[in-house]
Amino acid sequence: MIRCQLSELVEPLNAKLVGNDTSISSVSTDSRNIQAEQLFIALVGDKFDAHNFCEQAVADGAAALLVERELQVNVPQLIVEDTRIALGQLGAWVFTKMQMPKVAITGSCGKTTVKEMVASILGLKGEVLATLGNFNNDIGAPLTLLRATEQHDFAVIELGANHVGEIDYTVKLVQPDIAVVNNVAAAHLEGFGSIDGVKQAKGEIFNTLKPEGLALYNLDSQGGEMWQKKLSATRVQTFALENSQAEFYAAKIEVDEDGCALFHLHSPFGMAEIKLNIVGKHNVANAVAAAAITLNMGVLCLRLLRDFKHCSRLKAEWP
């Protein structure tokens, strides 16, 4: 996070500053892990209220608090109506100051793998801010954005959802240059109602794209017809397996004795032979998605073979 004064946050957070102005260099939502010059954010949930831990956070060295009510403590406080919303506002405020290409990725399956592939490839060209684990919801995404510094050259942000409207909220914080839907599947329908609800929720990742932005989605998956209606003013490309109607597609797919795939990647940038070091044919689709993203960010096609080898640490999984 960039260092800032509490007074700088009053306007973007619509906050009231109580106490002396001071500087902060990071934030925490966990009172058990407080560092110097840190702002402790007292989140409130259905079964918890972190205001109860503010005194401990101060005792452990928190420089200031972000709270919903004034507390009797000896550190400055920013008072807001809703700390959860303020966390998002703070993440967006920091992230908008970062002048770097920004990618947002969602999907029913494989989005974490695609995110790791993209981060690994871009890491050959510079410093990458990437979502850690699955910190991809309305709390995890802002915390990821708050890790951004001026040393980062790229941002790869994963966005998840368990209901319609969640990605609409988080993507407004990210404001990506490239937005990606890896796929849509009829899994975890509880918060969506139907497969159409899943399509709607995943398609929300395109909501903030500017005309010069890029929308990428899986042509083999559902949702494209619905999303095209909102993408008429935005650049659109697709990726697929063995479907030459997509701009990026895999052909001549083979699986070796170790279960790893070899294939030809076809794209507007040329053709390349790819050898994956992660098990599972399904990872070909993830690799094609990653290629579509990184090629559009300036990674040459001929480097993809070497770049994908850096993903060997990934597990073969279908989240």
Tab-separated table of C-alpha atoms in Angstrom:
chain	number	residue	atom	x	y	z
A	1	MET	CA	0.000	0.000	0.000
A	2	ILE	CA	1.128	3.555	-0.624
A	3	ARG	CA	1.769	5.665	2.459
A	4	CYS	CA	-0.914	8.269	3.050
A	5	GLN	CA	-2.319	10.626	5.660
A	6	LEU	CA	-5.648	9.919	7.329
A	7	SER	CA	-6.796	13.356	6.210
A	8	GLU	CA	-6.424	12.232	2.586
A	9	LEU	CA	-9.021	9.526	3.203
A	10	VAL	CA	-11.764	11.713	4.661
A	11	GLU	CA	-13.276	12.611	1.288
A	12	PRO	CA	-13.016	9.270	-0.593
A	13	LEU	CA	-14.396	7.392	2.434
A	14	ASN	CA	-16.928	10.079	3.383
A	15	ALA	CA	-15.403	9.816	6.856
A	16	LYS	CA	-15.048	11.947	9.954
A	17	LEU	CA	-11.542	12.187	11.395
A	18	VAL	CA	-11.403	12.135	15.187
A	19	GLY	CA	-8.010	12.862	16.706
A	20	ASN	CA	-4.755	14.021	15.182
A	21	ASP	CA	-3.844	13.414	11.580
A	22	THR	CA	-1.260	10.676	11.125
A	23	SER	CA	0.227	8.559	8.348
A	24	ILE	CA	-0.478	4.898	7.626
A	25	SER	CA	1.424	2.498	5.399
A	26	SER	CA	-0.839	-0.578	5.455
A	27	VAL	CA	-4.158	-1.901	6.722
A	28	SER	CA	-5.338	-4.936	8.652
A	29	THR	CA	-8.715	-6.510	9.312
A	30	ASP	CA	-7.208	-9.021	11.752
A	31	SER	CA	-6.534	-7.716	15.259
A	32	ARG	CA	-4.218	-10.674	15.861
A	33	ASN	CA	-1.792	-9.462	13.203
A	34	ILE	CA	-1.077	-5.783	13.769
A	35	GLN	CA	2.017	-3.959	12.547
A	36	ALA	CA	3.375	-0.467	13.075
A	37	GLU	CA	1.808	2.372	11.059
A	38	GLN	CA	-1.193	0.184	10.316
A	39	LEU	CA	-4.852	1.142	10.033
A	40	PHE	CA	-7.093	-1.420	11.725
A	41	ILE	CA	-10.443	-1.774	9.967
A	42	ALA	CA	-13.237	-2.923	12.277
A	43	LEU	CA	-15.454	-5.008	10.012
A	44	VAL	CA	-18.912	-6.082	11.141
A	45	GLY	CA	-20.612	-9.317	10.101
A	46	ASP	CA	-23.631	-11.390	11.017
A	47	LYS	CA	-21.731	-13.190	13.752
A	48	PHE	CA	-18.880	-10.829	14.638
A	49	ASP	CA	-18.096	-7.204	15.372
A	50	ALA	CA	-14.423	-6.280	15.177
A	51	HIS	CA	-15.087	-3.118	17.181
A	52	ASN	CA	-14.772	-5.470	20.155
A	53	PHE	CA	-11.105	-6.004	19.253
A	54	CYS	CA	-10.087	-2.392	18.660
A	55	GLU	CA	-8.560	-1.911	22.109
A	56	GLN	CA	-6.370	-4.955	21.560
A	57	ALA	CA	-5.387	-3.712	18.112
A	58	VAL	CA	-4.345	-0.377	19.610
A	59	ALA	CA	-2.423	-2.118	22.384
A	60	ASP	CA	-0.589	-4.133	19.731
A	61	GLY	CA	0.483	-1.019	17.847
A	62	ALA	CA	-2.271	0.022	15.433
A	63	ALA	CA	-1.680	3.633	14.394
A	64	ALA	CA	-5.343	4.399	13.690
A	65	LEU	CA	-8.795	2.848	13.440
A	66	LEU	CA	-11.487	2.753	10.774
A	67	VAL	CA	-14.735	2.324	12.705
A	68	GLU	CA	-18.488	2.882	12.571
A	69	ARG	CA	-18.682	4.604	15.952
A	70	GLU	CA	-16.274	6.638	18.034
A	71	LEU	CA	-14.365	4.596	20.600
A	72	GLN	CA	-12.541	5.629	23.742
A	73	VAL	CA	-9.019	4.920	22.536
A	74	ASN	CA	-5.878	7.025	22.282
A	75	VAL	CA	-5.316	6.773	18.517
A	76	PRO	CA	-6.941	8.683	15.645
A	77	GLN	CA	-10.155	7.272	14.205
A	78	LEU	CA	-11.865	7.523	10.849
A	79	ILE	CA	-15.593	7.131	11.451
A	80	VAL	CA	-17.750	5.880	8.582
A	81	GLU	CA	-21.256	4.541	8.163
A	82	ASP	CA	-20.177	1.068	7.007
A	83	THR	CA	-16.610	-0.211	7.388
A	84	ARG	CA	-17.150	-2.939	4.797
A	85	ILE	CA	-18.056	-0.359	2.167
A	86	ALA	CA	-15.225	1.889	3.345
A	87	LEU	CA	-12.770	-0.983	2.853
A	88	GLY	CA	-13.831	-1.166	-0.783
A	89	GLN	CA	-13.605	2.594	-1.198
A	90	LEU	CA	-10.123	2.594	0.297
A	91	GLY	CA	-8.985	-0.226	-1.978
A	92	ALA	CA	-10.344	1.565	-5.035
A	93	TRP	CA	-8.746	4.869	-3.981
A	94	VAL	CA	-5.316	3.266	-3.698
A	95	PHE	CA	-5.688	1.181	-6.858
A	96	THR	CA	-6.751	4.061	-9.102
A	97	LYS	CA	-3.435	5.757	-8.322
A	98	MET	CA	-1.532	2.816	-9.831
A	99	GLN	CA	-0.648	3.351	-13.499
A	100	MET	CA	-0.356	-0.251	-14.700
A	101	PRO	CA	-2.310	-2.678	-16.902
A	102	LYS	CA	-5.090	-4.283	-14.868
A	103	VAL	CA	-6.715	-7.652	-15.556
A	104	ALA	CA	-9.809	-9.047	-13.842
A	105	ILE	CA	-10.682	-12.746	-14.160
A	106	THR	CA	-13.775	-14.702	-13.161
A	107	GLY	CA	-15.425	-17.988	-14.094
A	108	SER	CA	-17.149	-21.016	-12.638
A	109	CYS	CA	-14.065	-23.222	-12.950
A	110	GLY	CA	-10.335	-22.718	-13.278
A	111	LYS	CA	-10.161	-18.971	-12.647
A	112	THR	CA	-7.491	-19.389	-9.970
A	113	THR	CA	-5.362	-21.483	-12.334
A	114	VAL	CA	-5.698	-18.904	-15.110
A	115	LYS	CA	-4.792	-16.144	-12.672
A	116	GLU	CA	-1.664	-18.028	-11.590
A	117	MET	CA	-0.677	-18.722	-15.197
A	118	VAL	CA	-1.058	-15.075	-16.162
A	119	ALA	CA	0.829	-13.850	-13.100
A	120	SER	CA	3.636	-16.319	-13.786
A	121	ILE	CA	4.009	-15.210	-17.402
A	122	LEU	CA	3.835	-11.493	-16.642
A	123	GLY	CA	6.339	-12.037	-13.854
A	124	LEU	CA	8.958	-12.523	-16.562
A	125	LYS	CA	8.450	-8.902	-17.564
A	126	GLY	CA	7.966	-7.123	-14.259
A	127	GLU	CA	6.460	-7.049	-10.783
A	128	VAL	CA	2.949	-8.481	-10.586
A	129	LEU	CA	0.228	-7.774	-8.047
A	130	ALA	CA	-1.941	-10.897	-7.998
A	131	THR	CA	-4.749	-12.177	-5.828
A	132	LEU	CA	-3.434	-14.460	-3.107
A	133	GLY	CA	-5.304	-17.744	-2.863
A	134	ASN	CA	-8.999	-17.088	-3.349
A	135	PHE	CA	-9.205	-13.600	-1.819
A	136	ASN	CA	-11.752	-12.778	-4.477
A	137	ASN	CA	-14.897	-11.562	-2.700
A	138	ASP	CA	-16.050	-8.151	-1.498
A	139	ILE	CA	-13.503	-8.257	1.340
A	140	GLY	CA	-10.651	-10.150	-0.304
A	141	ALA	CA	-10.643	-8.090	-3.506
A	142	PRO	CA	-10.192	-4.713	-1.736
A	143	LEU	CA	-7.475	-6.204	0.461
A	144	THR	CA	-5.700	-7.310	-2.715
A	145	LEU	CA	-5.969	-3.826	-4.192
A	146	LEU	CA	-4.543	-2.360	-0.996
A	147	ARG	CA	-1.351	-4.381	-1.531
A	148	ALA	CA	-0.619	-2.341	-4.656
A	149	THR	CA	2.540	-0.241	-4.694
A	150	GLU	CA	4.333	1.896	-7.244
A	151	GLN	CA	6.753	-1.000	-7.783
A	152	HIS	CA	4.052	-3.126	-9.434
A	153	ASP	CA	4.001	-3.266	-13.236
A	154	PHE	CA	0.875	-5.428	-13.690
A	155	ALA	CA	-2.216	-6.384	-11.696
A	156	VAL	CA	-4.050	-9.701	-12.070
A	157	ILE	CA	-7.175	-9.721	-9.922
A	158	GLU	CA	-9.467	-12.713	-9.437
A	159	LEU	CA	-13.139	-11.984	-8.780
A	160	GLY	CA	-15.552	-14.557	-7.400
A	161	ALA	CA	-19.216	-14.446	-6.495
A	162	ASN	CA	-21.875	-16.390	-4.652
A	163	HIS	CA	-24.723	-14.136	-5.760
A	164	VAL	CA	-25.734	-11.754	-8.515
A	165	GLY	CA	-24.352	-8.267	-7.923
A	166	GLU	CA	-21.135	-9.205	-6.118
A	167	ILE	CA	-18.876	-8.941	-9.168
A	168	ASP	CA	-20.671	-5.767	-10.235
A	169	TYR	CA	-19.491	-4.307	-6.919
A	170	THR	CA	-15.908	-5.596	-6.955
A	171	VAL	CA	-15.220	-4.852	-10.627
A	172	LYS	CA	-16.118	-1.213	-10.000
A	173	LEU	CA	-13.283	-1.168	-7.475
A	174	VAL	CA	-10.825	-2.762	-9.915
A	175	GLN	CA	-11.762	-0.919	-13.149
A	176	PRO	CA	-9.831	-3.447	-15.302
A	177	ASP	CA	-8.407	-2.851	-18.743
A	178	ILE	CA	-8.992	-6.514	-19.635
A	179	ALA	CA	-11.955	-8.452	-18.224
A	180	VAL	CA	-12.171	-12.227	-18.616
A	181	VAL	CA	-14.828	-14.902	-18.094
A	182	ASN	CA	-13.065	-18.259	-18.126
A	183	ASN	CA	-16.307	-20.253	-18.321
A	184	VAL	CA	-19.832	-20.665	-16.972
A	185	ALA	CA	-21.025	-23.916	-15.415
A	186	ALA	CA	-24.131	-25.073	-13.580
A	187	ALA	CA	-22.323	-25.385	-10.260
A	188	HIS	CA	-23.070	-23.673	-6.937
A	189	LEU	CA	-26.417	-22.330	-8.147
A	190	GLU	CA	-27.694	-21.569	-4.640
A	191	GLY	CA	-27.075	-17.831	-4.793
A	192	PHE	CA	-27.856	-17.449	-8.493
A	193	GLY	CA	-31.185	-19.224	-8.912
A	194	SER	CA	-30.411	-20.675	-12.337
A	195	ILE	CA	-27.727	-20.947	-14.977
A	196	ASP	CA	-28.979	-17.637	-16.376
A	197	GLY	CA	-28.230	-16.117	-12.985
A	198	VAL	CA	-24.674	-17.451	-13.233
A	199	LYS	CA	-24.293	-15.951	-16.713
A	200	GLN	CA	-25.549	-12.611	-15.459
A	201	ALA	CA	-23.255	-12.665	-12.425
A	202	LYS	CA	-20.123	-13.600	-14.377
A	203	GLY	CA	-20.929	-11.098	-17.114
A	204	GLU	CA	-20.879	-8.299	-14.555
A	205	ILE	CA	-17.094	-8.337	-14.914
A	206	PHE	CA	-17.566	-6.459	-18.206
A	207	ASN	CA	-19.619	-3.658	-16.623
A	208	THR	CA	-16.827	-1.090	-16.263
A	209	LEU	CA	-14.875	-1.705	-19.465
A	210	LYS	CA	-14.093	1.414	-21.451
A	211	PRO	CA	-14.235	1.416	-25.280
A	212	GLU	CA	-10.478	0.847	-25.410
A	213	GLY	CA	-10.773	-2.044	-22.945
A	214	LEU	CA	-10.911	-5.713	-23.894
A	215	ALA	CA	-13.542	-8.322	-23.057
A	216	LEU	CA	-12.433	-11.958	-23.303
A	217	TYR	CA	-14.683	-14.963	-22.865
A	218	ASN	CA	-14.821	-18.689	-23.573
A	219	LEU	CA	-16.650	-19.363	-26.832
A	220	ASP	CA	-17.214	-22.995	-25.818
A	221	SER	CA	-19.074	-21.923	-22.686
A	222	GLN	CA	-22.484	-20.391	-22.100
A	223	GLY	CA	-23.189	-16.693	-21.799
A	224	GLY	CA	-21.730	-15.118	-24.922
A	225	GLU	CA	-25.079	-14.246	-26.478
A	226	MET	CA	-26.183	-12.495	-23.278
A	227	TRP	CA	-22.914	-10.587	-22.854
A	228	GLN	CA	-22.658	-9.389	-26.451
A	229	LYS	CA	-25.594	-7.068	-25.801
A	230	LYS	CA	-23.565	-5.080	-23.291
A	231	LEU	CA	-20.292	-5.251	-25.237
A	232	SER	CA	-21.301	-3.427	-28.411
A	233	ALA	CA	-19.027	-0.481	-27.572
A	234	THR	CA	-16.084	-2.571	-26.353
A	235	ARG	CA	-13.416	-4.683	-28.029
A	236	VAL	CA	-14.301	-8.373	-27.740
A	237	GLN	CA	-12.214	-11.495	-28.328
A	238	THR	CA	-12.932	-15.143	-27.604
A	239	PHE	CA	-10.967	-18.288	-26.820
A	240	ALA	CA	-11.860	-21.948	-27.173
A	241	LEU	CA	-10.734	-25.526	-27.647
A	242	GLU	CA	-10.576	-26.687	-31.264
A	243	ASN	CA	-13.034	-24.018	-32.403
A	244	SER	CA	-11.502	-21.906	-35.144
A	245	GLN	CA	-14.265	-19.311	-34.840
A	246	ALA	CA	-12.488	-18.042	-31.719
A	247	GLU	CA	-9.556	-15.648	-32.001
A	248	PHE	CA	-7.543	-17.919	-29.691
A	249	TYR	CA	-7.963	-21.680	-29.864
A	250	ALA	CA	-6.093	-24.921	-29.254
A	251	ALA	CA	-5.658	-27.585	-31.928
A	252	LYS	CA	-3.867	-30.928	-32.253
A	253	ILE	CA	-4.246	-31.578	-28.528
A	254	GLU	CA	-2.305	-34.568	-27.206
A	255	VAL	CA	-1.717	-35.845	-23.682
A	256	ASP	CA	1.617	-37.457	-22.790
A	257	GLU	CA	2.245	-40.398	-20.467
A	258	ASP	CA	2.401	-38.037	-17.482
A	259	GLY	CA	-1.031	-36.609	-18.224
A	260	CYS	CA	0.333	-33.265	-19.451
A	261	ALA	CA	-0.992	-31.703	-22.637
A	262	LEU	CA	0.746	-30.628	-25.824
A	263	PHE	CA	-1.136	-28.503	-28.347
A	264	HIS	CA	-0.946	-25.884	-31.062
A	265	LEU	CA	-2.107	-22.451	-29.971
A	266	HIS	CA	-3.639	-20.404	-32.787
A	267	SER	CA	-4.070	-16.671	-32.291
A	268	PRO	CA	-4.073	-13.327	-34.127
A	269	PHE	CA	-0.413	-13.120	-33.093
A	270	GLY	CA	0.564	-16.369	-34.798
A	271	MET	CA	0.803	-20.066	-33.939
A	272	ALA	CA	2.910	-21.611	-31.192
A	273	GLU	CA	3.436	-25.135	-29.909
A	274	ILE	CA	2.710	-25.349	-26.181
A	275	LYS	CA	3.804	-27.987	-23.675
A	276	LEU	CA	2.127	-27.722	-20.289
A	277	ASN	CA	3.763	-28.972	-17.126
A	278	ILE	CA	0.488	-29.342	-15.251
A	279	VAL	CA	-1.691	-32.426	-15.437
A	280	GLY	CA	-5.096	-32.494	-17.079
A	281	LYS	CA	-6.528	-31.813	-20.505
A	282	HIS	CA	-8.869	-29.243	-18.959
A	283	ASN	CA	-5.814	-27.079	-18.314
A	284	VAL	CA	-5.477	-26.574	-22.066
A	285	ALA	CA	-8.548	-24.338	-21.872
A	286	ASN	CA	-7.017	-22.475	-18.940
A	287	ALA	CA	-3.749	-22.066	-20.858
A	288	VAL	CA	-5.521	-20.706	-23.931
A	289	ALA	CA	-7.298	-18.166	-21.724
A	290	ALA	CA	-3.976	-17.158	-20.165
A	291	ALA	CA	-2.410	-16.850	-23.617
A	292	ALA	CA	-5.238	-14.624	-24.820
A	293	ILE	CA	-4.683	-12.322	-21.861
A	294	THR	CA	-0.900	-12.139	-21.933
A	295	LEU	CA	-0.550	-11.845	-25.699
A	296	ASN	CA	-2.861	-8.851	-25.570
A	297	MET	CA	-0.552	-7.411	-22.916
A	298	GLY	CA	2.515	-7.657	-25.131
A	299	VAL	CA	4.015	-11.072	-24.356
A	300	LEU	CA	5.306	-12.481	-27.631
A	301	CYS	CA	3.784	-15.751	-28.816
A	302	LEU	CA	7.170	-17.425	-29.225
A	303	ARG	CA	7.833	-16.998	-25.502
A	304	LEU	CA	4.713	-18.822	-24.378
A	305	LEU	CA	6.286	-22.295	-24.323
A	306	ARG	CA	8.947	-21.193	-21.884
A	307	ASP	CA	6.550	-19.040	-19.890
A	308	PHE	CA	4.033	-21.782	-19.252
A	309	LYS	CA	6.774	-23.958	-17.784
A	310	HIS	CA	6.781	-21.567	-14.840
A	311	CYS	CA	3.330	-22.879	-13.937
A	312	SER	CA	4.642	-26.327	-13.026
A	313	ARG	CA	3.926	-25.662	-9.359
A	314	LEU	CA	0.186	-25.528	-10.033
A	315	LYS	CA	-1.946	-28.463	-9.005
A	316	ALA	CA	-4.340	-30.060	-11.437
A	317	GLU	CA	-7.681	-29.109	-9.956
A	318	TRP	CA	-11.218	-28.238	-10.990
A	319	PRO	CA	-12.379	-25.672	-8.436
